[in-house]
PDB file of C-alpha atoms and ligand atoms in Angstrom:
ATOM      1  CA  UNK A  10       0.000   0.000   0.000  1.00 42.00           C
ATOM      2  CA  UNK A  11       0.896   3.364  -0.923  1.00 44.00           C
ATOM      3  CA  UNK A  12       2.107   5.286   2.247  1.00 48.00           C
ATOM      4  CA  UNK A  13       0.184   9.246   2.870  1.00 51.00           C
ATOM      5  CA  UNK A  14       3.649  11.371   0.767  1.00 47.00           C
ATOM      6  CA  UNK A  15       3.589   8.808  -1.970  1.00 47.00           C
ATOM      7  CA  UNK A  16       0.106   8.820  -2.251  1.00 63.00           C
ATOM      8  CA  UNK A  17       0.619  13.043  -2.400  1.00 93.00           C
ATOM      9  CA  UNK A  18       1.023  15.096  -5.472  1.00 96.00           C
ATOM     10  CA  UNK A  19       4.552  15.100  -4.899  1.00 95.00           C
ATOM     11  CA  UNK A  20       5.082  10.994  -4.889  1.00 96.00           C
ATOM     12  CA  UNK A  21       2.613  11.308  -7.788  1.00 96.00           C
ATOM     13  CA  UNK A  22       5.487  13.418 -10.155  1.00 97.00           C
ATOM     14  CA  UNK A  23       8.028  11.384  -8.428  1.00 96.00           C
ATOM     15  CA  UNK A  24       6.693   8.466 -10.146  1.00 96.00           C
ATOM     16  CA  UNK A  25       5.849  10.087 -13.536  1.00 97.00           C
ATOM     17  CA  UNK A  26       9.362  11.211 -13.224  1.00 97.00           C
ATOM     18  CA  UNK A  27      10.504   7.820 -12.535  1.00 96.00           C
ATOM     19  CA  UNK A  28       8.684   6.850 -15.629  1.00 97.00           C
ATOM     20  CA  UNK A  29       9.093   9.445 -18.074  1.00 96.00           C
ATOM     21  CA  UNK A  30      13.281  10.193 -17.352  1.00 93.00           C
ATOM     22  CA  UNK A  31      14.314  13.106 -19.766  1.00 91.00           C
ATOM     23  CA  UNK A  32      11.084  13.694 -21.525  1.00 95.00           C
ATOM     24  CA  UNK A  33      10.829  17.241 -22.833  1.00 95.00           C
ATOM     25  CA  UNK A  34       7.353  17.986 -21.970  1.00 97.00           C
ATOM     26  CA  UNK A  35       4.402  15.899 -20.820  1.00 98.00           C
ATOM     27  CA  UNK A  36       0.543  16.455 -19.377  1.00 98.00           C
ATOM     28  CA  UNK A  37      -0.820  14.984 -16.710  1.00 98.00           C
ATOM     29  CA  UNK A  38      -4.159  14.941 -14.768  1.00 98.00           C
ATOM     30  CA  UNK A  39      -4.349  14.649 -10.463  1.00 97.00           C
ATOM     31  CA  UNK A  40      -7.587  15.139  -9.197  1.00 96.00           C
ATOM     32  CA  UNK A  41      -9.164  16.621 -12.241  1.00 97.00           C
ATOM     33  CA  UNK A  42      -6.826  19.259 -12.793  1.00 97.00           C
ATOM     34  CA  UNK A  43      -4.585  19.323 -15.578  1.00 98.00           C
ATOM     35  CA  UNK A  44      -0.571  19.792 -15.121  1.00 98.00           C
ATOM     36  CA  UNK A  45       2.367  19.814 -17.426  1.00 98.00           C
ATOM     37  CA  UNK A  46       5.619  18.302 -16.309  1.00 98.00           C
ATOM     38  CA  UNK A  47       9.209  19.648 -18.152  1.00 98.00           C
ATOM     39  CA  UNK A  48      12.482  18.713 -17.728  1.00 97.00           C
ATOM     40  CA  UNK A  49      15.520  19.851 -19.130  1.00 94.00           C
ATOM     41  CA  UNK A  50      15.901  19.155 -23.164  1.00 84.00           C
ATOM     42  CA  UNK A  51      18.047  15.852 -23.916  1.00 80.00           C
ATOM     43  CA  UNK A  52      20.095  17.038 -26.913  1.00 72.00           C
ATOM     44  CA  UNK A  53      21.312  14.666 -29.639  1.00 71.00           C
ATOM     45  CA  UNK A  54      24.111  14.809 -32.190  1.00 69.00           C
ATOM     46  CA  UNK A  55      25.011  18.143 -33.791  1.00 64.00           C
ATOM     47  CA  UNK A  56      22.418  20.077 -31.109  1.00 63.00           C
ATOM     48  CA  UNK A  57      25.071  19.076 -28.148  1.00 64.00           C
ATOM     49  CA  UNK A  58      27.552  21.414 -29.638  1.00 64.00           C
ATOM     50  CA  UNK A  59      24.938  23.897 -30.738  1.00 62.00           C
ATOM     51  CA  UNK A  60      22.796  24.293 -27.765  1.00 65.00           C
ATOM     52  CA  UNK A  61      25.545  23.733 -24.922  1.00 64.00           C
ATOM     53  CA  UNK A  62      24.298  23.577 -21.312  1.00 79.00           C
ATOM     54  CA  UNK A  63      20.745  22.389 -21.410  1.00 83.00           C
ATOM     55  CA  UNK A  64      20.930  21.671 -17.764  1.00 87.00           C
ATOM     56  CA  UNK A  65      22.016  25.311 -16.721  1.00 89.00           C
ATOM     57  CA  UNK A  66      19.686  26.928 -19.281  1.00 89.00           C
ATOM     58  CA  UNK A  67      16.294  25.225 -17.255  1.00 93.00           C
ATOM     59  CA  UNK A  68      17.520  25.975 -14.075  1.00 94.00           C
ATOM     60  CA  UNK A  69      17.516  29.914 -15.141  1.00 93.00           C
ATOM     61  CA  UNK A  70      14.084  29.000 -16.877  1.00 93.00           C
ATOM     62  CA  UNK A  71      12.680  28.047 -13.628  1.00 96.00           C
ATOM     63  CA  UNK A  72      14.376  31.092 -11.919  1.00 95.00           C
ATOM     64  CA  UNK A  73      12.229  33.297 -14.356  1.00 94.00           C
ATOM     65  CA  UNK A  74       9.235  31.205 -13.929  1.00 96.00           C
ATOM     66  CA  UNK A  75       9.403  31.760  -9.920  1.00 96.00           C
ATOM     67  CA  UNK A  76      10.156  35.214 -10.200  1.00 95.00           C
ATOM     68  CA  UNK A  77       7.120  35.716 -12.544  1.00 95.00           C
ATOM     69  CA  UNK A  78       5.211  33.646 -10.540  1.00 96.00           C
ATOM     70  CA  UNK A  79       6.023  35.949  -7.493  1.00 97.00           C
ATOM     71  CA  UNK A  80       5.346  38.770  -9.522  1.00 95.00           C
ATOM     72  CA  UNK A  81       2.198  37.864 -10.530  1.00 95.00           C
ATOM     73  CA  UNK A  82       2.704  37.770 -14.626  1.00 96.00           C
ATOM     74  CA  UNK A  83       0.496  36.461 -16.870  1.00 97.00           C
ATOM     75  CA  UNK A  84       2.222  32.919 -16.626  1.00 98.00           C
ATOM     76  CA  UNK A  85       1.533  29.557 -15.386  1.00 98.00           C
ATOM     77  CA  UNK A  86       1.401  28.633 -11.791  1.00 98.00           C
ATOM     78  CA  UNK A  87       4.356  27.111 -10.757  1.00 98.00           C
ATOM     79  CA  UNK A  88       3.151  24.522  -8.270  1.00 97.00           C
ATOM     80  CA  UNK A  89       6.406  22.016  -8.062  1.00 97.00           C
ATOM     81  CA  UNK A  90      10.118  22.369  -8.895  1.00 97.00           C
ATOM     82  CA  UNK A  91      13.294  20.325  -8.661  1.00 96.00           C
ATOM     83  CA  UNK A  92      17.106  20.557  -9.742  1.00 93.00           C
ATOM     84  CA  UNK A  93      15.605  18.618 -13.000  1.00 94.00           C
ATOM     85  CA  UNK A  94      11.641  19.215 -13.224  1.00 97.00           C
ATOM     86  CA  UNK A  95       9.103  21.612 -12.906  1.00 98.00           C
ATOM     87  CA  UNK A  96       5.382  21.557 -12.604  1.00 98.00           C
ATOM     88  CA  UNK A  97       2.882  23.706 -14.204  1.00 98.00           C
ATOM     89  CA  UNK A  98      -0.890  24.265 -14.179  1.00 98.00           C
ATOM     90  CA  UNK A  99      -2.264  23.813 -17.894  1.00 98.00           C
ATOM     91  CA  UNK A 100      -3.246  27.471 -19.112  1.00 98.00           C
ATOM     92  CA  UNK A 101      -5.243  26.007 -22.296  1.00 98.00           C
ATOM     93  CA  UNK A 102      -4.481  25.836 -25.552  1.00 98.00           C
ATOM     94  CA  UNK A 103      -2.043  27.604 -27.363  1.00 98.00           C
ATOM     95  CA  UNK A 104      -2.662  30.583 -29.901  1.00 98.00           C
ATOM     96  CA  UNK A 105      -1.685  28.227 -32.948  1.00 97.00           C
ATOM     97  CA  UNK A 106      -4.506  25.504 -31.942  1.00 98.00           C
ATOM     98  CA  UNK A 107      -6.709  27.794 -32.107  1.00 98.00           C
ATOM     99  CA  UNK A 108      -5.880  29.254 -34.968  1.00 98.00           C
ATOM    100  CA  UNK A 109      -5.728  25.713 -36.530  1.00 97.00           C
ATOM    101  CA  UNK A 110      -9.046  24.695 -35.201  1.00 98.00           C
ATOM    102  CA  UNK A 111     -11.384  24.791 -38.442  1.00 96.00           C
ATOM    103  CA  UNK A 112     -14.328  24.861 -36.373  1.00 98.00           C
ATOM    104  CA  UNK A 113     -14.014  28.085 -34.731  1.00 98.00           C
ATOM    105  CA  UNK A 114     -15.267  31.488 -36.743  1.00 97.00           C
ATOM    106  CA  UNK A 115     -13.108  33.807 -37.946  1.00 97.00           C
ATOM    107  CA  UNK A 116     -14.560  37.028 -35.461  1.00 98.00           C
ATOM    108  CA  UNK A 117     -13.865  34.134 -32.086  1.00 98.00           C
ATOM    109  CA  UNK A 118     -10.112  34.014 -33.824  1.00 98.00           C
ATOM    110  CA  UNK A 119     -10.038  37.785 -34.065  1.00 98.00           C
ATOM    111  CA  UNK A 120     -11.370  37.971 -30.739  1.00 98.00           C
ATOM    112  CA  UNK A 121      -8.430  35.411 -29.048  1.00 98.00           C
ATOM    113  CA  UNK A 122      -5.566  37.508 -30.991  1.00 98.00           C
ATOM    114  CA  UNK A 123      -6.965  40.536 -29.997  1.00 98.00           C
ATOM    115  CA  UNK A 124      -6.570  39.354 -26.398  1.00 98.00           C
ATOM    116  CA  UNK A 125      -3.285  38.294 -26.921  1.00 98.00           C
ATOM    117  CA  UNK A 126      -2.095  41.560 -28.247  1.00 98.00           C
ATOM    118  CA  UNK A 127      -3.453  43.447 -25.038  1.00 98.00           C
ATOM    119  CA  UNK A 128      -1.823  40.769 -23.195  1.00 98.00           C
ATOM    120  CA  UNK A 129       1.696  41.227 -24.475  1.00 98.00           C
ATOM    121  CA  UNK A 130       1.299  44.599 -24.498  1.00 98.00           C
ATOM    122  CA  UNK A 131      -0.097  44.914 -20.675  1.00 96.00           C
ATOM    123  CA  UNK A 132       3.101  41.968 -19.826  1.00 96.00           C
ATOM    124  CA  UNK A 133       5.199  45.015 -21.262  1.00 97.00           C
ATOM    125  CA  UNK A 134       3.715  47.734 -19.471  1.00 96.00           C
ATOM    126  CA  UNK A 135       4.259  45.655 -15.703  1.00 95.00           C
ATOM    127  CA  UNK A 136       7.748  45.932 -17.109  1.00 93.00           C
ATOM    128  CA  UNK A 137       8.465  42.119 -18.309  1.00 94.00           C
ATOM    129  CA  UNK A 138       9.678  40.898 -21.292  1.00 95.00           C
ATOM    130  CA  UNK A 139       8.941  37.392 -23.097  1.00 95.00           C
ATOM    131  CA  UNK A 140      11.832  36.994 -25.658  1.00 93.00           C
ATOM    132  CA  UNK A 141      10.330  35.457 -27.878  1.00 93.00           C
ATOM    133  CA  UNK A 142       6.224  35.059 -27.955  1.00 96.00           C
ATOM    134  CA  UNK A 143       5.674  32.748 -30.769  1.00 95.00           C
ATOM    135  CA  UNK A 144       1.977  31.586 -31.405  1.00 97.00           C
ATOM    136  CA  UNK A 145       3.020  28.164 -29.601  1.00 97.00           C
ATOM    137  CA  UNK A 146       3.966  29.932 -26.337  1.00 97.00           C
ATOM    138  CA  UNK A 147       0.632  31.466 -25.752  1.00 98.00           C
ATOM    139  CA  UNK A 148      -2.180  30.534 -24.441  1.00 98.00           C
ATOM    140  CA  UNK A 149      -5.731  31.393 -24.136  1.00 98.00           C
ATOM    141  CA  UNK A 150      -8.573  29.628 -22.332  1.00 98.00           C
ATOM    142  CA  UNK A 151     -11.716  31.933 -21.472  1.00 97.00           C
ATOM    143  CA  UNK A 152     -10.255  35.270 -22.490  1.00 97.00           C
ATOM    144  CA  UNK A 153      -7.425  34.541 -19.841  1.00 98.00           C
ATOM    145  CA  UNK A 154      -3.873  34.985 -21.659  1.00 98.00           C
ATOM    146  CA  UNK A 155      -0.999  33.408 -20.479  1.00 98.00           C
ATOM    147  CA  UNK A 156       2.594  33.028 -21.626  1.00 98.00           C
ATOM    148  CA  UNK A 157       5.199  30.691 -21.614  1.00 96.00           C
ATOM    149  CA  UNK A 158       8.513  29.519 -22.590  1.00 93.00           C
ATOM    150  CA  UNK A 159       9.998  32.427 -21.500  1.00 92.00           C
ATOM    151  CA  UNK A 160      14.126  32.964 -23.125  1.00 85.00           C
ATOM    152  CA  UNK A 161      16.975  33.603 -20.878  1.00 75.00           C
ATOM    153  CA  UNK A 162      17.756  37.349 -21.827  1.00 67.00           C
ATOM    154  CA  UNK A 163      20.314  39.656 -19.938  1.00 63.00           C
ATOM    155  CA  UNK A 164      17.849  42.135 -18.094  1.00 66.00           C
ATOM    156  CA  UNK A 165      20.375  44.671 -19.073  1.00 69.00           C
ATOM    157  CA  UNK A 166      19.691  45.284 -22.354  1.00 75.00           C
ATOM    158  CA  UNK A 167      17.119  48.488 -23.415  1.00 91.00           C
ATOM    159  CA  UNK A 168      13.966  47.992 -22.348  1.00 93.00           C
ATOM    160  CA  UNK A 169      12.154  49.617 -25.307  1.00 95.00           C
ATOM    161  CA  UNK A 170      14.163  47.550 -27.933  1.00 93.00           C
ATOM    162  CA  UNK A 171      13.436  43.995 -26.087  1.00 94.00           C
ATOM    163  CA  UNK A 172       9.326  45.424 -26.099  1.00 96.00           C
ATOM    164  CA  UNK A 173      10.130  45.954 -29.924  1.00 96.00           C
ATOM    165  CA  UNK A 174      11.898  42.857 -30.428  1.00 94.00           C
ATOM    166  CA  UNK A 175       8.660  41.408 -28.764  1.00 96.00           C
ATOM    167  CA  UNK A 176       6.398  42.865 -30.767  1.00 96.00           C
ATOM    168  CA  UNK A 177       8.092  41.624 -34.355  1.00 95.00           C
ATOM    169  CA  UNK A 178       8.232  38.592 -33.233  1.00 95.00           C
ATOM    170  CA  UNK A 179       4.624  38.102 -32.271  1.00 97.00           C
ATOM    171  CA  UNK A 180       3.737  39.913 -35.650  1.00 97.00           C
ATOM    172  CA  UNK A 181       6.388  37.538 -37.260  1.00 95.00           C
ATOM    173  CA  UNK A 182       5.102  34.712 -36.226  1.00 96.00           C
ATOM    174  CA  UNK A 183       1.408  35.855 -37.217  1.00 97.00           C
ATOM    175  CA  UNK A 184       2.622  35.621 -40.744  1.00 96.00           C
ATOM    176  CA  UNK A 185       4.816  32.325 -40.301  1.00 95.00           C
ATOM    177  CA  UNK A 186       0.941  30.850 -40.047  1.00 96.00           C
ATOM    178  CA  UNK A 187      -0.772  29.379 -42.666  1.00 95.00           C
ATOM    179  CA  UNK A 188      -3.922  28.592 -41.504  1.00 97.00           C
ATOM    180  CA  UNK A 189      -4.486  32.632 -40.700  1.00 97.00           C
ATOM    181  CA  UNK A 190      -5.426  34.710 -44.272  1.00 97.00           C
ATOM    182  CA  UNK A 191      -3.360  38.114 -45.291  1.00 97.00           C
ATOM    183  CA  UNK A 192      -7.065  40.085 -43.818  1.00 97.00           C
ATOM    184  CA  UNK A 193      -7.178  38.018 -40.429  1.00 97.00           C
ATOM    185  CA  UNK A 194      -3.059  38.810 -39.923  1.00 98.00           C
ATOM    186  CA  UNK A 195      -4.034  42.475 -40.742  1.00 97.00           C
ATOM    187  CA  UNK A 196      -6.628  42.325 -38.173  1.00 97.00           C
ATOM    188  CA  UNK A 197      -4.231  40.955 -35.562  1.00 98.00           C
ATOM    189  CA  UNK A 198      -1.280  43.939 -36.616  1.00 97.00           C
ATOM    190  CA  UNK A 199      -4.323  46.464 -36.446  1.00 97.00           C
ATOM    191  CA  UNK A 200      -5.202  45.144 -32.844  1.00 97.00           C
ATOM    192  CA  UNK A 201      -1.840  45.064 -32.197  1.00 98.00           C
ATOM    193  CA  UNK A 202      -1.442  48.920 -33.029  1.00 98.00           C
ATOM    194  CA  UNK A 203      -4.314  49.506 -30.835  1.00 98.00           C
ATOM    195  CA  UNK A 204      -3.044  48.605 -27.407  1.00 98.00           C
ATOM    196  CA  UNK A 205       0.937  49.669 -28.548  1.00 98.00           C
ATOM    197  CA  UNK A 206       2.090  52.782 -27.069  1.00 98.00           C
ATOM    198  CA  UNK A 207       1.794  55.200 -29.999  1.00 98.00           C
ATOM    199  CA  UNK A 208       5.577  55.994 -29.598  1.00 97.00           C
ATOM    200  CA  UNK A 209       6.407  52.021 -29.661  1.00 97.00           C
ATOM    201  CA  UNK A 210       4.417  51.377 -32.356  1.00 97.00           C
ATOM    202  CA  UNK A 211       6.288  53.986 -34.238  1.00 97.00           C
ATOM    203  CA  UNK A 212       9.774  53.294 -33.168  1.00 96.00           C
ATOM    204  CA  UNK A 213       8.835  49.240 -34.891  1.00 95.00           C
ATOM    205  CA  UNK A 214       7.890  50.907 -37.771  1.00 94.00           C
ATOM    206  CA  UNK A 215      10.600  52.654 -38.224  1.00 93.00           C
ATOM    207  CA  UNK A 216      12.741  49.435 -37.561  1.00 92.00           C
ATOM    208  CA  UNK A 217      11.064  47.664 -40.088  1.00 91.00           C
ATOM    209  CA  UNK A 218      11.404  50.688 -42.741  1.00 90.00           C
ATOM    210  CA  UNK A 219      15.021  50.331 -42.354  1.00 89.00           C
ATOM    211  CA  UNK A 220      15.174  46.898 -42.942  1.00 87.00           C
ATOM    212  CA  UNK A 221      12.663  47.012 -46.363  1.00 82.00           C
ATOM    213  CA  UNK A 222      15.871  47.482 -48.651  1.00 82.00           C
ATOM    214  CA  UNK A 223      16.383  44.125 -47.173  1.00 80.00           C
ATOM    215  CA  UNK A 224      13.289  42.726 -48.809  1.00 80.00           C
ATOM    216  CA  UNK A 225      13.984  44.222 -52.327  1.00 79.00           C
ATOM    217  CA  UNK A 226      17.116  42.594 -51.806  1.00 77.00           C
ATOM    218  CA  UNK A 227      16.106  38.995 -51.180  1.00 78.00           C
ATOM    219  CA  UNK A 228      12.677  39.231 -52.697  1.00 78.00           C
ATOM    220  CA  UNK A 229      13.980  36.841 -56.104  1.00 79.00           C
ATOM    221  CA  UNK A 230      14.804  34.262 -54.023  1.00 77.00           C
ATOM    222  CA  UNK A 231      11.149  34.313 -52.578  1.00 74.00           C
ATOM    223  CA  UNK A 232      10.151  31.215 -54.012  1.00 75.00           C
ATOM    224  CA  UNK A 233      13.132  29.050 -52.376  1.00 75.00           C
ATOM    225  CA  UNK A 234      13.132  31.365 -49.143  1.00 77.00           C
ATOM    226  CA  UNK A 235      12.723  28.856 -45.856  1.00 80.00           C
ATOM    227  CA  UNK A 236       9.639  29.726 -43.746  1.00 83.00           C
ATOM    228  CA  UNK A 237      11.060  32.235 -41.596  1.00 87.00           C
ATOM    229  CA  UNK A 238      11.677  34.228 -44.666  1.00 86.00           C
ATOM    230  CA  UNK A 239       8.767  33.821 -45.754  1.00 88.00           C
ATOM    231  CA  UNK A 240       7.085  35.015 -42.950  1.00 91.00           C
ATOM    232  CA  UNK A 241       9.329  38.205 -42.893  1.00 89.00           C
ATOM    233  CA  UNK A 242       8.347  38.825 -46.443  1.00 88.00           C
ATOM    234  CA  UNK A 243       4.639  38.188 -45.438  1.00 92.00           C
ATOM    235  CA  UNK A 244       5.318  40.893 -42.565  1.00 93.00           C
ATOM    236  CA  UNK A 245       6.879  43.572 -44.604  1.00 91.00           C
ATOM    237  CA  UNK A 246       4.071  42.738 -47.658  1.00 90.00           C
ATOM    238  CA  UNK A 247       1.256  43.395 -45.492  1.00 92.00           C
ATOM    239  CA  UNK A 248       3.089  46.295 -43.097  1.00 90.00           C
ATOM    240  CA  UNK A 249       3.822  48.565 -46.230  1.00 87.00           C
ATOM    241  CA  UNK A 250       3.724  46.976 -49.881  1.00 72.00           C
ATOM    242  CA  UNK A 251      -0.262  46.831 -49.837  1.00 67.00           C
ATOM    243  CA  UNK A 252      -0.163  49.817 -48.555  1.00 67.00           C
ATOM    244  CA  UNK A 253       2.081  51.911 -51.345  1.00 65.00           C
ATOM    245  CA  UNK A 254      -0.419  50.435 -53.367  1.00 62.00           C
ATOM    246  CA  UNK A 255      -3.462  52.086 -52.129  1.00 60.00           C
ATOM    247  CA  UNK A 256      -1.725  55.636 -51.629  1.00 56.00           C
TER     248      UNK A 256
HETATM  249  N1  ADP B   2       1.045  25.248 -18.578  1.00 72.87           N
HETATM  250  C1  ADP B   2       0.749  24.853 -19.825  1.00 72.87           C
HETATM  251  N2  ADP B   2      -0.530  24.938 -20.256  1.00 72.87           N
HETATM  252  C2  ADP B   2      -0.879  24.559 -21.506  1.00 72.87           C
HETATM  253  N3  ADP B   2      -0.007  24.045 -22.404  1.00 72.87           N
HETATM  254  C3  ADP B   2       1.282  23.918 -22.032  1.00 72.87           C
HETATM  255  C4  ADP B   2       1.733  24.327 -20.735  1.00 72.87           C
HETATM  256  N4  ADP B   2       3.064  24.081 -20.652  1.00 72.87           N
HETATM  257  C5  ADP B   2       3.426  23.571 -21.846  1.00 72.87           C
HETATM  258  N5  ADP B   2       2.382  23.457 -22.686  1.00 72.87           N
HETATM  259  C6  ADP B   2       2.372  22.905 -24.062  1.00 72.87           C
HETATM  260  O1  ADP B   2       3.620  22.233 -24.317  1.00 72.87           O
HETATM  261  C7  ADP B   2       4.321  22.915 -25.369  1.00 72.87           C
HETATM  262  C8  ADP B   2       5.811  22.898 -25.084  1.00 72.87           C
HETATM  263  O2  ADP B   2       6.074  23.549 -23.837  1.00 72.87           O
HETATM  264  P1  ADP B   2       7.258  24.616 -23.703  1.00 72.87           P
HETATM  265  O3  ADP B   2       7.346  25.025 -22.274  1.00 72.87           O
HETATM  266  O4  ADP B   2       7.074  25.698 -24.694  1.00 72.87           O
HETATM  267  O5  ADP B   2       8.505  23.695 -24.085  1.00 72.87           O
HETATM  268  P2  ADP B   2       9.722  23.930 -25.079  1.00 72.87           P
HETATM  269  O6  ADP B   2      10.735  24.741 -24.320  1.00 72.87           O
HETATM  270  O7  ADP B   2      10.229  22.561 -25.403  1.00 72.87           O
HETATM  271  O8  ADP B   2       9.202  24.659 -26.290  1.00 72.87           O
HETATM  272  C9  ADP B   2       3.708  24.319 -25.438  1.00 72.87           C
HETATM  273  O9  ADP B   2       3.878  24.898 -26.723  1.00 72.87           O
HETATM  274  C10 ADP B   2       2.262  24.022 -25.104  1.00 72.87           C
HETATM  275  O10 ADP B   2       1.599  23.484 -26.241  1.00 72.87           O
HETATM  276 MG1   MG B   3       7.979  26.401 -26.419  1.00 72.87          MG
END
């Protein structure tokens, strides 16, 4: 028989982790609440070299996650944590399976990335910084965003330019998506604009005006261009090109 701590949540991600050594990322239910376990990434091959230190780059991911947690960010409670394993409540699904999910209109869509964009922009007005919000990092469930996956970044660096950064790459990865059309991405950069700091907003314009020469440059190798290219193309297309048009 089980004795009272093994039978706790504790001895219950003992034994997944007992289980489950070195898997990446798995869900789990205990008493009808949903929790994700993570432990540090086993790398293989080439990636060893590439991506050195997987063990010291989760223990600064949990740092940030307890921080945030104290902090009260938009993030997932942290509810366990180890040298090798941390334990998250689920948030819902992420931005991209919802986007996915053919059975869902296109004004609930608008409605979830127009929550998201208030989100990051509200995450960057409490003065945090994601690093890197890709559509698979976010999540939504009842109107409630939350983000995760936060990258290691010195907290040196400008603050404006990391909120920048932030923004691109949410708008970036808008555009990497192929299940959302040229007028719903629109709709998400619009509602993006919307809750932006006018002065922000400009300052990423102006970033991406610099870069455009950069996209007359590389636009005839378009059709070989890997999807983050594309994406980038799809970004400056819809920020300006259609635009020029019009006007
Ligand atoms: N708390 C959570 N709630 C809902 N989904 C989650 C949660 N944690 C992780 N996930 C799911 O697992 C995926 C991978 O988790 P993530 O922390 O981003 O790992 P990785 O660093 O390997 O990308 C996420 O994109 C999301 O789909
Ligand atoms: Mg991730």
């Amino acid at each position: 028989m089980l004795s009272t701590t093994q039978n706790s949540f504790s001895g219950h991600v003992a034994r997944l982790l007992l289980e489950n050594k070195g898997k990446r990322i798995m869900p789990f239910e205990y008493e009808g609440q949903k929790y994700w376990l993570k432990q540090p990434e086993k790398l293989k091959g080439i990636w060893r070299i590439l991506k050195a230190h997987p063990q010291q780059h989760f223990a600064e991911e949990t740092a940030i996650l307890r921080r945030l947690n104290e902090q009260g960010a938009a993030v997932p409670e942290l509810v366990l944590f180890g040298k090798d394993f941390f334990v998250v409540k689920d948030v819902g699904r992420t931005l991209n399976s919802w986007i996915e999910d053919k059975s869902l209109s296109e004004q609930c869509k608008a409605e979830i990335l127009a929550d998201s964009a208030a989100a990051l922009n509200s995450l960057h007005e409490r003065g945090f910084i994601h690093g890197r919000p890709a559509l698979r990092d976010i999540a939504w469930h009842k109107g409630k965003v939350s983000f995760m996956d936060f990258e290691c970044h010195s907290r040196r660096e400008n603050m404006e330019w990391q909120k920048i950064r932030d923004g691109l790459v949410y708008l970036h990865s808008l555009c990497r998506s192929k299940h959302l059309s040229d007028a719903q991405v629109l709709g998400a950069i619009e509602s993006y604009r919307s809750f932006c700091p006018p002065e922000l907003w400009g300052k990423m314009l102006d970033l991406l005006r610099r870069y455009r020469c950069v996209y007359y440059l590389l636009l005839p190798f378009k059709p070989i261009a890997r999807m983050d290219l594309i994406a980038l193309y799809r970004l400056f297309e819809l920020m300006f090109i259609n635009k020029d048009k019009k006007s």
